[in-house]
Amino acid sequence: MAKKVGDRTLEFSERINVISYGNVVGKFEGEGPLKSCFDIIVNDEYFGEKTYEKAETKMQQTALNSALQKGLLKISDLNLIASGDLLNQCISSSYSVRDNDVPFIGLYGACSTMALSVIVASMSVECGYSQYAAGVTSSHFCSAERQFRQPLEYGGQRTPSAQRTVTASAALIVGKKKTNITVKRIAIGSVIDFLVTDANNMGAAMAPAAVDTVVHYFNDTGTKPQDYDMILSGDLGAVGASIFRDMAAEKGYDMQNIYNDCGLMIFDNKKQDTHAGGSGCGCSGAVLTGYVLPRLASGELKNVLFMSTGALMSTTASQQGESIPAVAHLINFTGE
Amino acid sequence: MSINKSNYDEYVKKKTPNSPILKNCIKAFFVGGAICVIGQAITDLCIMLGAGMTEVKIITPIILIFLGSLLTGLGVYDKLGKHAGGGSIIPITGFANSIVSSAMEFKKEGYVMGVGAKMFTIAGPVIVYGVVASMIYGFIYWIVNIVF
């Protein structure tokens, strides 16, 4: 059985391994600094479909297929697909698996979904429910804009703290079969609300949740930032990442050069004019499966903390003046 | 200073970069001004061609609305708006942009519940409060006329 460590962290007793992973990103992401990292770059924002929602669904299928191919697996080998996205009722996720006949758990964790889905998949392997389980997530700039913000062609201005939703989907398959990347520990975050109401400053809303989770994790495990090669937050962006550094340092954890944020890695904010950086479920998903895991596989990285962060508001709650609660889930990946 | 829930708002304000207001204002001034110049040019041209003032007041907005809509459809107006902000939102071309962009965006949901229902999501409030403001103005105008 897995062992609970402290009050938030779970350490897997058996090796839960990353079998394979896949991703697909949009054209704009494919022009960013990580362009060489992705499996598939799609130039058509509709991905050959009629709507952005269908495109996002197809992206999830494509990312999962890419992971299955790399792991030499068939869809029927999976015992569980845990996935989520940003659209109302998580339609990209449920629609993408409707022809699969594989048990499915739909998740909503906003942009924390990559870590959340991998946590659920890993737990299902550990407890014996699955031999192989997949964690999948996606976000699409166009489908998110139309649901959360303004029409694409509307000529409005955005603030410097605003982030751009990443068009990407990522899938990760875990199982007990031996590989050289292990899901060693996971930590589940609680919902933290520091009363930020500006929906254009989600990094600031999410940073306290990220600090809360990482501090709990360090306390639970007795480790410190210097024990890791890399500590990554999901999509705090420029403002959130800077707040994260400040707050963590105040709690006694100086992140130095070990820390980075997926939202800052995926775009070149100056060149691509992406203001504070990338956001969306696909942001941390694409960076994890495109950048981090290949480096763990090659041995360049050995011990990584990956923490996806989610802002849990809705347009209705925002319009009613509610603040933005946030959550962060953490995974400790180790390589050999 | 220890960062906590009660002082977080203040701390975030310090950490968050402000919009470059002066730069934005200058861009808005020139783009907004340019749109007005185009409007004036259309007006002068119509008068030169012999149109009366009543017709010109109809023709000029029609042409500007057409141009705003066309540039929205061609995917240019949002790029202009990104730089010009209020300079391209406030003129009548911006009003056209808000309606056309919504109509384009929600066409996938059908002509009734998509285009029809969503077309005025941005422009709707402008119309409502524009009408309310003109009612208030009319009322004040009426009172002033009676008193003086």
Coordinates of C-alpha atoms in Angstrom, one line a residue:
Chain A
M1 CA 0.0 0.0 0.0
A2 CA 1.0 3.6 -0.6
K3 CA 2.2 5.4 2.5
K4 CA 0.7 8.7 3.7
V5 CA 3.5 11.1 4.6
G6 CA 2.5 14.0 6.8
D7 CA -0.9 15.5 6.1
R8 CA -0.9 16.1 2.3
T9 CA 1.6 13.8 0.7
L10 CA 1.3 10.2 -0.5
E11 CA 4.4 8.1 -1.2
F12 CA 3.9 5.2 -3.5
S13 CA 5.3 2.0 -2.1
E14 CA 5.4 0.2 -5.4
R15 CA 7.0 1.8 -8.4
I16 CA 4.4 3.7 -10.4
N17 CA 6.1 4.4 -13.6
V18 CA 5.5 6.8 -16.5
I19 CA 5.0 4.4 -19.4
S20 CA 4.7 7.0 -22.1
Y21 CA 3.4 10.5 -22.9
G22 CA 2.2 12.4 -25.8
N23 CA 1.2 15.9 -26.8
V24 CA -0.1 18.1 -29.5
V25 CA 0.1 21.9 -29.6
G26 CA -1.3 24.8 -31.8
K27 CA 0.7 26.9 -34.3
F28 CA 1.3 29.7 -31.9
E29 CA 2.8 27.4 -29.2
G30 CA 4.8 25.7 -32.0
E31 CA 6.4 29.1 -32.7
G32 CA 7.5 29.4 -29.1
P33 CA 10.8 28.6 -27.4
L34 CA 9.8 24.9 -26.9
K35 CA 8.8 24.3 -30.5
S36 CA 11.2 21.4 -30.9
C37 CA 9.8 19.6 -27.8
F38 CA 6.3 18.8 -29.1
D39 CA 5.1 15.6 -30.9
I40 CA 2.6 17.3 -33.2
I41 CA 2.2 21.0 -34.1
V42 CA -1.2 21.7 -35.7
N43 CA -1.3 24.8 -37.9
D44 CA -5.1 24.8 -38.3
E45 CA -6.8 26.1 -35.2
Y46 CA -9.9 24.1 -36.2
F47 CA -7.8 20.9 -36.5
G48 CA -9.9 20.0 -39.6
E49 CA -13.1 20.2 -37.5
K50 CA -16.1 22.5 -37.7
T51 CA -15.8 24.1 -34.2
Y52 CA -13.1 24.9 -31.7
E53 CA -14.8 22.5 -29.2
K54 CA -14.5 19.6 -31.7
A55 CA -11.0 20.6 -32.4
E56 CA -10.1 20.4 -28.7
T57 CA -11.8 17.0 -28.5
K58 CA -9.7 15.8 -31.4
M59 CA -6.6 17.2 -29.8
Q60 CA -7.1 15.1 -26.7
Q61 CA -7.6 12.0 -28.9
T62 CA -4.4 12.8 -30.8
A63 CA -2.3 13.4 -27.6
L64 CA -3.6 10.1 -26.1
N65 CA -2.9 8.2 -29.4
S66 CA 0.6 9.6 -29.5
A67 CA 1.2 8.4 -25.9
L68 CA -0.3 5.0 -26.7
Q69 CA 1.9 4.6 -29.8
K70 CA 5.0 5.5 -28.0
G71 CA 4.2 3.1 -25.2
L72 CA 3.3 0.3 -27.7
L73 CA -0.2 0.1 -26.2
K74 CA -3.7 -0.1 -27.5
I75 CA -6.6 1.9 -26.2
S76 CA -8.1 -1.3 -24.8
D77 CA -5.0 -1.8 -22.7
L78 CA -6.0 1.2 -20.6
N79 CA -8.1 0.4 -17.5
L80 CA -8.8 4.1 -16.7
I81 CA -8.8 7.4 -18.5
A82 CA -8.8 10.4 -16.1
S83 CA -9.2 13.6 -17.9
G84 CA -10.4 17.2 -17.7
D85 CA -10.4 20.5 -19.5
L86 CA -11.7 24.0 -19.2
L87 CA -15.0 23.9 -21.1
N88 CA -18.3 23.7 -19.4
Q89 CA -19.1 20.2 -18.2
C90 CA -15.6 19.1 -19.5
I91 CA -17.0 18.3 -22.9
S92 CA -13.6 18.0 -24.6
S93 CA -12.7 15.2 -22.3
S94 CA -15.9 13.2 -22.2
Y95 CA -16.5 13.6 -26.0
S96 CA -13.0 12.5 -26.8
V97 CA -13.5 9.1 -25.0
R98 CA -17.1 8.3 -26.0
D99 CA -16.1 5.6 -28.5
N100 CA -13.4 4.0 -26.4
D101 CA -15.2 1.7 -24.0
V102 CA -12.6 2.5 -21.3
P103 CA -13.6 3.5 -17.7
F104 CA -13.5 7.3 -17.5
I105 CA -13.3 9.8 -14.7
G106 CA -14.0 13.4 -15.7
L107 CA -12.1 15.9 -13.6
Y108 CA -12.3 19.6 -13.1
G109 CA -9.3 21.3 -11.6
A110 CA -9.1 24.2 -14.1
C111 CA -5.4 24.5 -15.0
S112 CA -4.3 22.1 -12.3
T113 CA -5.8 19.2 -14.3
M114 CA -2.6 17.8 -15.7
A115 CA -1.3 17.0 -12.2
L116 CA -4.7 16.1 -10.9
S117 CA -5.3 13.6 -13.7
V118 CA -1.9 12.0 -13.3
I119 CA -2.5 11.7 -9.5
V120 CA -5.9 10.0 -10.1
A121 CA -4.3 7.7 -12.7
S122 CA -1.4 6.8 -10.4
M123 CA -3.6 6.1 -7.5
S124 CA -5.7 3.8 -9.7
V125 CA -2.6 1.8 -10.6
E126 CA -1.3 1.7 -7.0
C127 CA -4.6 0.4 -5.7
G128 CA -4.8 -2.3 -8.3
Y129 CA -7.7 -0.9 -10.3
S130 CA -5.6 -0.3 -13.4
Q131 CA -2.7 -2.0 -15.0
Y132 CA -2.3 1.1 -17.2
A133 CA -4.1 4.4 -16.7
A134 CA -4.0 7.6 -18.6
G135 CA -4.1 11.2 -17.4
V136 CA -5.2 13.6 -20.1
T137 CA -5.9 17.3 -20.4
S138 CA -6.4 20.0 -22.9
S139 CA -7.1 23.7 -23.4
H140 CA -7.7 25.6 -26.6
F141 CA -7.1 29.4 -26.9
C142 CA -10.2 29.9 -29.1
S143 CA -12.7 27.7 -27.2
A144 CA -11.5 29.3 -23.9
E145 CA -11.7 32.8 -25.2
R146 CA -15.3 32.4 -26.4
Q147 CA -16.4 30.8 -23.1
F148 CA -14.5 33.0 -20.6
R149 CA -13.7 36.3 -22.4
Q150 CA -14.6 38.2 -25.6
P151 CA -15.2 37.1 -29.2
L152 CA -11.8 36.5 -31.0
E153 CA -12.3 39.4 -33.4
Y154 CA -13.3 41.9 -30.7
G155 CA -10.9 44.8 -30.6
G156 CA -10.3 45.0 -26.9
Q157 CA -7.1 45.5 -24.9
R158 CA -5.6 43.2 -22.3
T159 CA -3.7 44.1 -19.2
P160 CA 0.0 43.3 -18.7
S161 CA -0.9 40.7 -16.0
A162 CA -3.2 38.8 -18.4
Q163 CA -2.2 35.4 -19.7
R164 CA -2.8 33.6 -22.9
T165 CA -4.6 30.3 -22.9
V166 CA -2.3 27.7 -24.4
T167 CA -3.7 25.5 -27.3
A168 CA -2.4 22.1 -26.3
S169 CA -3.3 18.7 -25.2
A170 CA -1.2 16.3 -23.2
A171 CA -1.6 12.6 -22.2
L172 CA 0.5 10.6 -19.8
I173 CA 0.2 6.9 -19.2
V174 CA 1.2 5.3 -15.9
G175 CA 1.6 1.7 -15.0
K176 CA 3.7 -0.8 -13.0
K177 CA 5.8 -1.9 -16.0
K178 CA 9.4 -0.9 -15.5
T179 CA 10.6 2.4 -17.1
N180 CA 13.1 4.9 -16.0
I181 CA 10.6 7.6 -14.8
T182 CA 8.7 7.1 -11.6
V183 CA 5.9 8.9 -9.9
K184 CA 7.4 8.8 -6.5
R185 CA 5.1 11.1 -4.4
I186 CA 2.0 13.2 -4.9
A187 CA 0.5 16.0 -2.8
I188 CA -3.1 17.1 -3.1
G189 CA -3.7 20.8 -2.5
S190 CA -6.5 22.5 -0.7
V191 CA -8.5 25.4 -2.1
I192 CA -6.9 28.7 -1.1
D193 CA -8.6 32.1 -1.6
F194 CA -6.6 35.2 -1.0
L195 CA -9.5 37.3 -2.2
V196 CA -8.1 38.4 -5.6
T197 CA -11.0 39.5 -7.8
D198 CA -9.2 40.5 -11.0
A199 CA -9.7 37.7 -13.6
N200 CA -6.9 39.2 -15.6
N201 CA -4.5 38.5 -12.8
M202 CA -4.9 34.8 -12.2
G203 CA -1.2 34.3 -11.4
A204 CA -1.7 36.4 -8.3
A205 CA -4.8 34.4 -7.4
M206 CA -3.0 31.1 -7.8
A207 CA 0.4 31.8 -6.2
P208 CA -0.8 31.4 -2.6
A209 CA -2.2 28.0 -3.4
A210 CA 1.0 26.9 -5.0
V211 CA 3.0 28.1 -2.0
D212 CA 0.6 26.3 0.4
T213 CA 1.0 23.0 -1.5
V214 CA 4.7 23.1 -1.9
V215 CA 5.3 24.2 1.7
H216 CA 3.1 21.3 3.0
Y217 CA 5.0 19.0 0.7
F218 CA 8.4 20.1 2.0
N219 CA 7.2 19.8 5.6
D220 CA 5.7 16.4 5.0
T221 CA 8.7 14.9 3.4
G222 CA 11.5 16.8 5.2
T223 CA 13.0 17.9 1.9
K224 CA 14.0 21.3 0.7
P225 CA 14.2 23.0 -2.8
Q226 CA 17.8 22.2 -3.2
D227 CA 17.0 18.4 -3.1
Y228 CA 15.4 18.8 -6.5
D229 CA 16.8 19.5 -10.0
M230 CA 13.8 21.5 -11.0
I231 CA 10.6 22.8 -9.4
L232 CA 7.9 23.8 -11.8
S233 CA 4.6 25.5 -11.3
G234 CA 1.9 25.2 -13.9
D235 CA 0.8 28.6 -15.2
L236 CA 1.5 31.3 -12.6
G237 CA 2.9 33.5 -15.3
A238 CA 5.3 36.4 -14.7
V239 CA 3.3 38.1 -11.9
G240 CA 2.4 34.8 -10.1
A241 CA 5.8 33.3 -10.4
S242 CA 7.4 36.4 -8.8
I243 CA 4.8 36.3 -6.0
F244 CA 5.5 32.6 -5.5
R245 CA 9.2 33.2 -5.1
D246 CA 8.6 35.9 -2.6
M247 CA 6.1 34.0 -0.5
A248 CA 8.1 30.7 -0.6
A249 CA 11.2 32.6 0.5
E250 CA 9.3 34.2 3.4
K251 CA 8.4 30.6 4.5
G252 CA 12.1 29.8 4.4
Y253 CA 12.2 28.1 1.0
D254 CA 14.5 30.0 -1.3
M255 CA 13.8 28.7 -4.8
Q256 CA 16.9 30.2 -6.5
N257 CA 17.5 28.9 -10.1
I258 CA 15.7 25.6 -9.4
Y259 CA 12.3 27.1 -9.9
N260 CA 10.5 27.9 -13.2
D261 CA 7.0 28.3 -14.4
C262 CA 5.5 26.4 -17.4
G263 CA 3.6 29.6 -18.3
L264 CA 6.9 31.4 -18.7
M265 CA 8.6 28.6 -20.6
I266 CA 6.1 27.9 -23.3
F267 CA 6.0 31.4 -24.9
D268 CA 8.6 34.1 -25.5
N269 CA 6.5 36.9 -23.8
K270 CA 8.4 39.7 -25.4
K271 CA 8.5 38.3 -29.0
Q272 CA 5.1 36.7 -29.0
D273 CA 3.5 39.5 -27.0
T274 CA 1.8 37.1 -24.5
H275 CA 1.8 39.6 -21.7
A276 CA 2.4 37.6 -18.4
G277 CA 2.7 34.2 -20.2
G278 CA 0.7 31.1 -20.9
S279 CA -2.1 29.5 -19.0
G280 CA -4.7 26.8 -19.4
C281 CA -4.6 23.0 -18.7
G282 CA -2.6 22.4 -21.8
C283 CA 0.2 24.7 -20.6
S284 CA 1.6 22.6 -17.8
G285 CA 0.6 19.5 -19.7
A286 CA 2.6 20.4 -22.8
V287 CA 5.7 21.5 -20.8
L288 CA 5.6 18.3 -18.7
T289 CA 5.3 15.9 -21.6
G290 CA 7.3 17.9 -24.0
Y291 CA 10.2 19.3 -21.9
V292 CA 10.4 17.7 -18.4
L293 CA 9.7 14.0 -19.0
P294 CA 12.0 13.6 -22.0
R295 CA 14.8 15.1 -19.8
L296 CA 14.0 12.7 -17.0
A297 CA 14.1 9.9 -19.5
S298 CA 17.5 10.9 -20.8
G299 CA 18.9 11.3 -17.3
E300 CA 19.5 15.1 -17.7
L301 CA 17.0 15.6 -14.8
K302 CA 16.7 13.2 -11.9
N303 CA 14.3 14.6 -9.4
V304 CA 11.5 17.1 -10.3
L305 CA 8.6 18.7 -8.5
F306 CA 5.8 19.4 -10.9
M307 CA 2.9 21.4 -9.6
S308 CA -0.1 22.4 -11.7
T309 CA -2.1 25.3 -10.5
G310 CA -5.8 26.0 -11.1
A311 CA -7.9 29.2 -10.7
L312 CA -11.4 27.9 -9.8
M313 CA -13.6 30.8 -10.7
S314 CA -16.4 30.9 -13.3
T315 CA -17.6 33.9 -15.4
T316 CA -20.8 33.8 -13.3
A317 CA -19.0 34.0 -10.0
S318 CA -16.7 36.7 -11.3
Q319 CA -19.6 38.8 -12.5
Q320 CA -21.2 38.4 -9.1
G321 CA -18.1 40.0 -7.6
E322 CA -16.7 36.7 -6.1
S323 CA -13.0 36.3 -5.5
I324 CA -10.9 33.6 -7.3
P325 CA -10.2 30.5 -5.2
A326 CA -7.2 28.4 -6.4
V327 CA -5.7 25.0 -6.0
A328 CA -2.3 23.4 -6.7
H329 CA -1.5 19.7 -6.9
L330 CA 2.0 18.4 -6.9
I331 CA 3.8 15.4 -8.3
N332 CA 7.4 14.3 -7.6
F333 CA 8.8 12.6 -10.7
T334 CA 12.1 10.8 -10.4
G335 CA 14.4 9.5 -13.1
E336 CA 17.3 7.0 -13.0
Chain B
M1 CA 6.3 42.6 5.8
S2 CA 4.8 39.2 6.0
I3 CA 2.5 38.4 3.1
N4 CA -0.9 37.3 4.3
K5 CA -4.5 37.3 3.2
S6 CA -5.3 40.7 4.7
N7 CA -2.4 42.6 3.1
Y8 CA -2.3 40.5 -0.1
D9 CA -4.4 42.9 -2.2
E10 CA -2.0 45.8 -1.5
Y11 CA 1.1 43.5 -2.1
V12 CA -0.3 42.3 -5.4
K13 CA -1.0 45.8 -6.6
K14 CA 2.7 46.6 -6.0
K15 CA 3.8 43.4 -7.9
T16 CA 1.5 43.8 -10.8
P17 CA 2.8 45.9 -13.7
N18 CA 0.5 48.8 -14.7
S19 CA -0.8 49.3 -18.2
P20 CA 1.4 51.8 -20.0
I21 CA -1.2 54.5 -19.7
L22 CA 0.6 57.4 -21.5
K23 CA 1.6 55.2 -24.5
N24 CA -1.9 53.8 -24.7
C25 CA -3.4 57.3 -24.5
I26 CA -1.2 58.6 -27.3
K27 CA -2.0 55.6 -29.5
A28 CA -5.7 55.9 -28.8
F29 CA -5.6 59.6 -29.5
F30 CA -4.0 59.2 -33.0
V31 CA -6.1 56.1 -34.1
G32 CA -9.3 57.6 -32.7
G33 CA -8.4 60.9 -34.4
A34 CA -7.6 59.2 -37.7
I35 CA -11.0 57.4 -37.7
C36 CA -12.7 60.8 -37.1
V37 CA -10.6 62.3 -40.0
I38 CA -11.8 59.6 -42.2
G39 CA -15.4 60.3 -41.1
Q40 CA -14.9 64.0 -41.8
A41 CA -13.4 63.2 -45.2
I42 CA -16.4 61.1 -46.2
T43 CA -18.7 63.9 -45.0
D44 CA -16.8 66.6 -47.0
L45 CA -16.7 64.3 -50.1
C46 CA -20.5 63.7 -49.9
I47 CA -21.2 67.4 -49.6
M48 CA -18.9 68.1 -52.5
L49 CA -20.9 65.6 -54.5
G50 CA -24.0 67.5 -53.7
A51 CA -25.6 65.6 -50.8
G52 CA -27.6 67.6 -48.3
M53 CA -26.7 67.6 -44.6
T54 CA -29.5 65.2 -43.7
E55 CA -28.3 62.6 -46.1
V56 CA -24.7 63.1 -45.2
K57 CA -25.5 62.4 -41.5
I58 CA -26.9 59.0 -42.6
I59 CA -24.3 58.2 -45.3
T60 CA -21.2 58.8 -43.2
P61 CA -22.2 56.4 -40.3
I62 CA -23.3 53.8 -42.8
I63 CA -19.9 53.9 -44.5
L64 CA -18.0 53.8 -41.2
I65 CA -20.1 50.9 -39.9
F66 CA -19.4 49.1 -43.1
L67 CA -15.7 49.7 -42.8
G68 CA -15.6 48.6 -39.2
S69 CA -17.6 45.5 -40.0
L70 CA -15.4 44.7 -43.0
L71 CA -12.2 45.1 -41.1
T72 CA -13.6 42.9 -38.3
G73 CA -14.4 40.2 -40.9
L74 CA -11.0 40.4 -42.4
G75 CA -9.4 40.0 -38.9
V76 CA -7.8 43.4 -38.9
Y77 CA -9.9 45.3 -36.4
D78 CA -8.9 43.3 -33.3
K79 CA -5.3 43.9 -34.1
L80 CA -5.9 47.6 -34.4
G81 CA -7.9 47.5 -31.1
K82 CA -5.0 45.7 -29.3
H83 CA -2.9 48.9 -29.9
A84 CA -5.5 51.6 -30.0
G85 CA -7.8 50.5 -27.2
G86 CA -10.4 53.2 -26.6
G87 CA -9.3 54.9 -29.8
S88 CA -10.9 52.2 -31.9
I89 CA -13.6 51.0 -29.4
I90 CA -15.4 54.4 -28.9
P91 CA -16.0 55.4 -32.5
I92 CA -19.0 53.9 -34.4
T93 CA -16.5 51.5 -36.1
G94 CA -15.9 50.0 -32.7
F95 CA -19.6 49.6 -32.1
A96 CA -19.8 47.7 -35.4
N97 CA -16.8 45.6 -34.4
S98 CA -18.5 44.5 -31.1
I99 CA -21.6 43.4 -33.0
V100 CA -19.9 41.7 -35.9
S101 CA -17.3 39.9 -33.8
S102 CA -20.0 38.5 -31.6
A103 CA -22.1 37.4 -34.5
M104 CA -19.1 35.7 -36.2
E105 CA -18.1 34.0 -32.9
F106 CA -21.4 32.5 -32.2
K107 CA -22.5 31.5 -35.7
K108 CA -21.6 27.8 -34.8
E109 CA -24.5 27.8 -32.3
G110 CA -27.0 28.6 -35.0
Y111 CA -28.7 31.7 -36.4
V112 CA -31.3 32.0 -33.7
M113 CA -29.6 31.1 -30.4
G114 CA -26.1 31.8 -31.7
V115 CA -26.0 34.9 -33.9
G116 CA -29.4 36.2 -32.9
A117 CA -29.0 35.9 -29.2
K118 CA -25.3 36.6 -28.8
M119 CA -24.9 39.4 -31.3
F120 CA -25.6 42.1 -28.8
T121 CA -23.7 40.7 -25.7
I122 CA -21.2 43.5 -25.9
A123 CA -23.2 46.1 -27.7
G124 CA -26.4 45.5 -25.7
P125 CA -25.4 47.3 -22.6
V126 CA -24.1 50.2 -24.7
I127 CA -27.5 50.5 -26.3
V128 CA -29.4 50.1 -23.1
Y129 CA -27.5 52.8 -21.2
G130 CA -27.2 55.0 -24.3
V131 CA -31.0 55.1 -24.5
V132 CA -31.3 55.6 -20.7
A133 CA -28.7 58.5 -20.8
S134 CA -30.5 60.2 -23.7
M135 CA -33.8 59.9 -21.8
I136 CA -32.2 61.6 -18.8
Y137 CA -30.7 64.2 -21.1
G138 CA -34.0 64.8 -22.7
F139 CA -35.7 65.2 -19.3
I140 CA -33.2 67.7 -18.1
Y141 CA -33.4 69.6 -21.4
W142 CA -37.2 69.7 -21.0
I143 CA -37.0 71.1 -17.4
V144 CA -34.4 73.7 -18.4
N145 CA -36.6 74.9 -21.2
I146 CA -39.6 75.3 -18.9
V147 CA -37.6 77.1 -16.2
F148 CA -35.6 79.5 -18.4

